[in-house]
mmCIF file of C-alpha atoms in Angstrom:
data_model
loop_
_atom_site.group_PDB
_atom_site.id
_atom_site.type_symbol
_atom_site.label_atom_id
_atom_site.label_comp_id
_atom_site.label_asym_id
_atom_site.label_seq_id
_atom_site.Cartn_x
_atom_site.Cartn_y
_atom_site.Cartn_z
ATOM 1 C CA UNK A 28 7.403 22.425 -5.447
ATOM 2 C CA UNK A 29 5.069 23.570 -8.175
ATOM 3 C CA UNK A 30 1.213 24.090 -7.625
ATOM 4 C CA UNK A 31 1.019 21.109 -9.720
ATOM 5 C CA UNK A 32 3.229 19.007 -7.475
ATOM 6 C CA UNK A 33 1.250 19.769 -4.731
ATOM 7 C CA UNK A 34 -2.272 19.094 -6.227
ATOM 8 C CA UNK A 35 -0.792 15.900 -7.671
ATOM 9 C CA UNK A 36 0.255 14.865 -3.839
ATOM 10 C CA UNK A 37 -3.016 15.703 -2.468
ATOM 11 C CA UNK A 38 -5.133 14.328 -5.398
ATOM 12 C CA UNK A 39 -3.133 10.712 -5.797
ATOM 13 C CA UNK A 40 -3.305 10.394 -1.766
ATOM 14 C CA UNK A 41 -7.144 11.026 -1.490
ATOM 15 C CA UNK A 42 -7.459 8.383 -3.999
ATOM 16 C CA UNK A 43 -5.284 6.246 -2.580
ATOM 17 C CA UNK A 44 -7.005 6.667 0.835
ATOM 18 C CA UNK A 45 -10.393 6.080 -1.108
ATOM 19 C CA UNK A 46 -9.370 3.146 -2.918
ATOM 20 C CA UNK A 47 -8.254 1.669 0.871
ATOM 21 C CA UNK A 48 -11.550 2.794 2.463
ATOM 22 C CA UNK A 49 -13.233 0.746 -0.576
ATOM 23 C CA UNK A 50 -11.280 -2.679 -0.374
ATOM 24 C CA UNK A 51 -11.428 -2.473 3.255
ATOM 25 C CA UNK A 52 -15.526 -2.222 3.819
ATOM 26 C CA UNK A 53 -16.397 -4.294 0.130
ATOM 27 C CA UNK A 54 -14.006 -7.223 1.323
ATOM 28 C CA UNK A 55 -13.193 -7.705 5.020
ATOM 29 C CA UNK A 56 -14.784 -7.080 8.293
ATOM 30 C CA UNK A 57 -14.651 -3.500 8.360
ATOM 31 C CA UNK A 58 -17.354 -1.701 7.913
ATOM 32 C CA UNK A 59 -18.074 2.303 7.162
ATOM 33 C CA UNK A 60 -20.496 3.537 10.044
ATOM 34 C CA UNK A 61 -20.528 7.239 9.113
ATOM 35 C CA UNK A 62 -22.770 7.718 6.080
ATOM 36 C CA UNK A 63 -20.716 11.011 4.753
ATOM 37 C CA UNK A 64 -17.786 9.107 4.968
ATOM 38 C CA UNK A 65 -19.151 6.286 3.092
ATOM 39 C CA UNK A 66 -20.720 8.185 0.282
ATOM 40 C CA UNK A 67 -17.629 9.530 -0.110
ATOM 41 C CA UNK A 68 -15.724 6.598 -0.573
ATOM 42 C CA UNK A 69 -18.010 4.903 -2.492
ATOM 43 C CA UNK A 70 -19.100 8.035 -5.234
ATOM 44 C CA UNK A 71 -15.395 9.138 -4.946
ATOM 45 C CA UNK A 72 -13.758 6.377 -6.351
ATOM 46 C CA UNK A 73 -16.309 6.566 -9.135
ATOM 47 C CA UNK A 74 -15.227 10.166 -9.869
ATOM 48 C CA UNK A 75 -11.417 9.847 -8.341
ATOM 49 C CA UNK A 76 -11.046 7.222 -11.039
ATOM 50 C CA UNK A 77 -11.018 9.247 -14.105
ATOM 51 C CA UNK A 78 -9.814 12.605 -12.964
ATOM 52 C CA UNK A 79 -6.632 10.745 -11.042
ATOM 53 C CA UNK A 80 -5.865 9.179 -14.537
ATOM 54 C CA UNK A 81 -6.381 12.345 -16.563
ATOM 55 C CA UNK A 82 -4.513 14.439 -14.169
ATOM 56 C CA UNK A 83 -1.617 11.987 -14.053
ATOM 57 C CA UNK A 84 -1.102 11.367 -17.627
ATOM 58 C CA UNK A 85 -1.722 15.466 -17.929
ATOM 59 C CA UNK A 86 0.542 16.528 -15.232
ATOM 60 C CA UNK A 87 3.883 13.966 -15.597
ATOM 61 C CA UNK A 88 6.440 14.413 -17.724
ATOM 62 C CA UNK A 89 7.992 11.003 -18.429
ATOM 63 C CA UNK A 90 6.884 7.998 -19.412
ATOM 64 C CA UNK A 91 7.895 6.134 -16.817
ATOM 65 C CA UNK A 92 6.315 8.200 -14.864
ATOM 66 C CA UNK A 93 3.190 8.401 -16.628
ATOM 67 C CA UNK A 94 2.797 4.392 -16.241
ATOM 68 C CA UNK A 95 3.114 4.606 -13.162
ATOM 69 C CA UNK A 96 0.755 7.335 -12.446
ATOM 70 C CA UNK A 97 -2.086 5.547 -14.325
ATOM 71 C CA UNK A 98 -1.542 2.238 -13.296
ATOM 72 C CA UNK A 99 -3.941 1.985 -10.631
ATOM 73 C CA UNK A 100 -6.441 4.562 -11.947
ATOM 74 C CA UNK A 101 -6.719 2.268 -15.026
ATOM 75 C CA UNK A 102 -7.417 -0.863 -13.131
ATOM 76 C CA UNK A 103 -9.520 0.471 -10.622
ATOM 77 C CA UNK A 104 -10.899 1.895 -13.910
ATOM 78 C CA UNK A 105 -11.505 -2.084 -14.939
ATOM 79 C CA UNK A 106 -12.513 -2.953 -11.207
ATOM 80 C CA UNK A 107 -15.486 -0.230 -11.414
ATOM 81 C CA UNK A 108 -16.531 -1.175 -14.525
ATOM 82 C CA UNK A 109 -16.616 -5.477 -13.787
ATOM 83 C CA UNK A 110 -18.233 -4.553 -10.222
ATOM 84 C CA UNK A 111 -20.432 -2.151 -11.886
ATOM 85 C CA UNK A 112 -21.157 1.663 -11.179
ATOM 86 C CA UNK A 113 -24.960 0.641 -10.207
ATOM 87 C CA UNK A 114 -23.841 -1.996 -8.035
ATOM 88 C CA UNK A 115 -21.530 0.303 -6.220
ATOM 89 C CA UNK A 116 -24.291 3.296 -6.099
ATOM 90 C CA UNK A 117 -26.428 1.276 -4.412
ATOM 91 C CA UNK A 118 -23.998 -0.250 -1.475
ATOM 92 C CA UNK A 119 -23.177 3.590 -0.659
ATOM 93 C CA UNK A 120 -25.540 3.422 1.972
ATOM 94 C CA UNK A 121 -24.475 2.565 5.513
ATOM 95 C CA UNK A 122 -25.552 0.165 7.520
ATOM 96 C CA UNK A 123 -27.723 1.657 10.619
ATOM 97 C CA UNK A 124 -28.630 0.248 14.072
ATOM 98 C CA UNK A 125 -32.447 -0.288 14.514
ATOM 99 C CA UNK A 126 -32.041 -2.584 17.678
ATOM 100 C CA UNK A 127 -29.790 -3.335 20.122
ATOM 101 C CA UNK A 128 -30.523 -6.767 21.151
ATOM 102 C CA UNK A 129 -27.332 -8.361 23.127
ATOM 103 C CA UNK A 130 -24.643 -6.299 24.690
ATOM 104 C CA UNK A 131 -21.574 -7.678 26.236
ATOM 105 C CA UNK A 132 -21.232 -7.408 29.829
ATOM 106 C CA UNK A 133 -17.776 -7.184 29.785
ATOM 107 C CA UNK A 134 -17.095 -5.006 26.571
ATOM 108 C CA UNK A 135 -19.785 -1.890 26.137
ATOM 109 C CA UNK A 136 -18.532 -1.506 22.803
ATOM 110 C CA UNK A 137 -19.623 -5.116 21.860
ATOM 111 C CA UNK A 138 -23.107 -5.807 20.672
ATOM 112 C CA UNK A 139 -25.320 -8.037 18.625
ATOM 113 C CA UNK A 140 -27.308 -5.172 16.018
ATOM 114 C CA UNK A 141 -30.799 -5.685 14.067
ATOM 115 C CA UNK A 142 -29.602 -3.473 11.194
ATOM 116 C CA UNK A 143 -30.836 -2.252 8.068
ATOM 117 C CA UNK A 144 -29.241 -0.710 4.811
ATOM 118 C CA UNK A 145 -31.763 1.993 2.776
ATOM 119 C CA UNK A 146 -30.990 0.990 -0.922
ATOM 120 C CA UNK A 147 -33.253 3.559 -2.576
ATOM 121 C CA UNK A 148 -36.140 1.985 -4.930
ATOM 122 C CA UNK A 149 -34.872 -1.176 -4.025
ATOM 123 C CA UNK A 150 -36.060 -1.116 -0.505
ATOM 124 C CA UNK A 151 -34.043 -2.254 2.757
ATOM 125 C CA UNK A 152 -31.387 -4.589 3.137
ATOM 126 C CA UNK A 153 -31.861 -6.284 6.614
ATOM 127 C CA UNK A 154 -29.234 -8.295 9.210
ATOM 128 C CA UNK A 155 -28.755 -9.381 12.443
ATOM 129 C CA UNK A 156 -24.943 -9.058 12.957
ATOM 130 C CA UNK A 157 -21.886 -8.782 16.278
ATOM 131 C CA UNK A 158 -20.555 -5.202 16.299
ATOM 132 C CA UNK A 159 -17.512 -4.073 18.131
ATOM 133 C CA UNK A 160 -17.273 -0.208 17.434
ATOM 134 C CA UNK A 161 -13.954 0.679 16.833
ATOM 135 C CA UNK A 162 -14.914 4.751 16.554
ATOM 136 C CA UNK A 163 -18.481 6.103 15.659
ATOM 137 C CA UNK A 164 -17.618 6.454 12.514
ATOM 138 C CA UNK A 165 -16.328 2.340 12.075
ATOM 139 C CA UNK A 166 -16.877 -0.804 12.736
ATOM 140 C CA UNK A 167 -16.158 -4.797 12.655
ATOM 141 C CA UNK A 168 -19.207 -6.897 11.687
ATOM 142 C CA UNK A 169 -18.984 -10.610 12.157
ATOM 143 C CA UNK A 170 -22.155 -13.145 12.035
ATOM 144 C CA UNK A 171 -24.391 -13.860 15.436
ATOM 145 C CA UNK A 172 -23.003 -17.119 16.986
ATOM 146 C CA UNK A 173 -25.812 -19.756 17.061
ATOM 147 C CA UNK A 174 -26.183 -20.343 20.618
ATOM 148 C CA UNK A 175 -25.415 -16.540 21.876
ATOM 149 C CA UNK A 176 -28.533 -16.612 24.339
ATOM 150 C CA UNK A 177 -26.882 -18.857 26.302
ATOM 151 C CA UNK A 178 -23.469 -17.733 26.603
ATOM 152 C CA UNK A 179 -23.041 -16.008 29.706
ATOM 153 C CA UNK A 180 -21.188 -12.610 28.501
ATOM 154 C CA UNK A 181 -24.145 -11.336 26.425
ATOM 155 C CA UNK A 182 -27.083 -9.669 28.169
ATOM 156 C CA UNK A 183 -30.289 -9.171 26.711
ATOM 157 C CA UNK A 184 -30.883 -5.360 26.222
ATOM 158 C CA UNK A 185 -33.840 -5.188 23.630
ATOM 159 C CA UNK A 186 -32.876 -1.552 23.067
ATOM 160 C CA UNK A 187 -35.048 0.148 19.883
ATOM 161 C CA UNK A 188 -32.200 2.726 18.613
ATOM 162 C CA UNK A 189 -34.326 3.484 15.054
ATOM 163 C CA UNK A 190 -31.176 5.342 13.330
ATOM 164 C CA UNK A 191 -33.240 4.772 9.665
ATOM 165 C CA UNK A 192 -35.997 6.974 11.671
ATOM 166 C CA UNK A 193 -38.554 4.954 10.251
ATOM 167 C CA UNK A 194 -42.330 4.304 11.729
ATOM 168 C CA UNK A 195 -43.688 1.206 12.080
ATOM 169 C CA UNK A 196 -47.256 0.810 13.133
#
């Protein structure tokens, strides 16, 4: 293999892995916890994009090869543009834990989060969500059930975790 093979393999299967990281936290569930992993997802599909498209069509020989190289480069080309390169800027930020107010008895790794999302000038985004960690780094989100204080497998922990670091008088 060539040095151009091999920089082709690594280059299309970071892309690939950020496209999955992208689709997975913008439309399910799952949810990015680590904010360098995020960022990187987020800014490098902006940047991935574009080089991934120029590089294919640069580096392949055929034709048939060179469809197929830029096939999804170009529409996740379209997808950035119809989503927006703002929008996406702006939902780089992870989301980060600012209270602990239910954990589950039975599963530690199951809680009910006050969170908050820094989205620069715009301010904070704020939510009240169920956790289960899968890592440190991510996580399923799912809405708070209605009548949670009374189920008997949440305990109230009040916990102030603060991961924005920000004072309140």
């Amino acid at each position: 293999m060539t040095i151009k093979n091999y920089i082709s393999t690594i280059l299309n299967g970071i892309f690939i892995l950020t496209i999955l990281f992208f689709v997975l936290d913008g439309l399910t569930s799952f949810e990015i916890k680590s904010q360098a992993i995020k960022s990187f997802t987020y800014f490098g599909i902006m940047i991935l994009a574009p080089l991934t498209l120029i590089w294919n069509l640069w580096t392949f020989k055929t034709r048939k090869w060179k469809i197929i190289g830029s096939t999804i480069p170009t529409l996740t080309l379209i997808g950035i543009l119809i989503i927006g390169p703002l929008k996406i800027a702006f939902s780089a930020s992870a989301w980060r834990t600012q209270k602990v107010i239910y954990q589950n008895g039975h599963l530690t790794f199951n809680k009910v989060e006050f969170q908050m999302q820094d989205v620069g000038a715009l301010g904070y985004n704020k939510r009240t969500v169920e956790v289960i960690y899968l890592t440190d780094l991510f996580m399923i989100v799912s809405p708070v059930e209605k009548d949670i204080d009374k189920r008997v497998e949440w305990v109230k922990v009040d916990k102030e975790v603060n991961e924005l670091g920000l004072k309140f008088p």
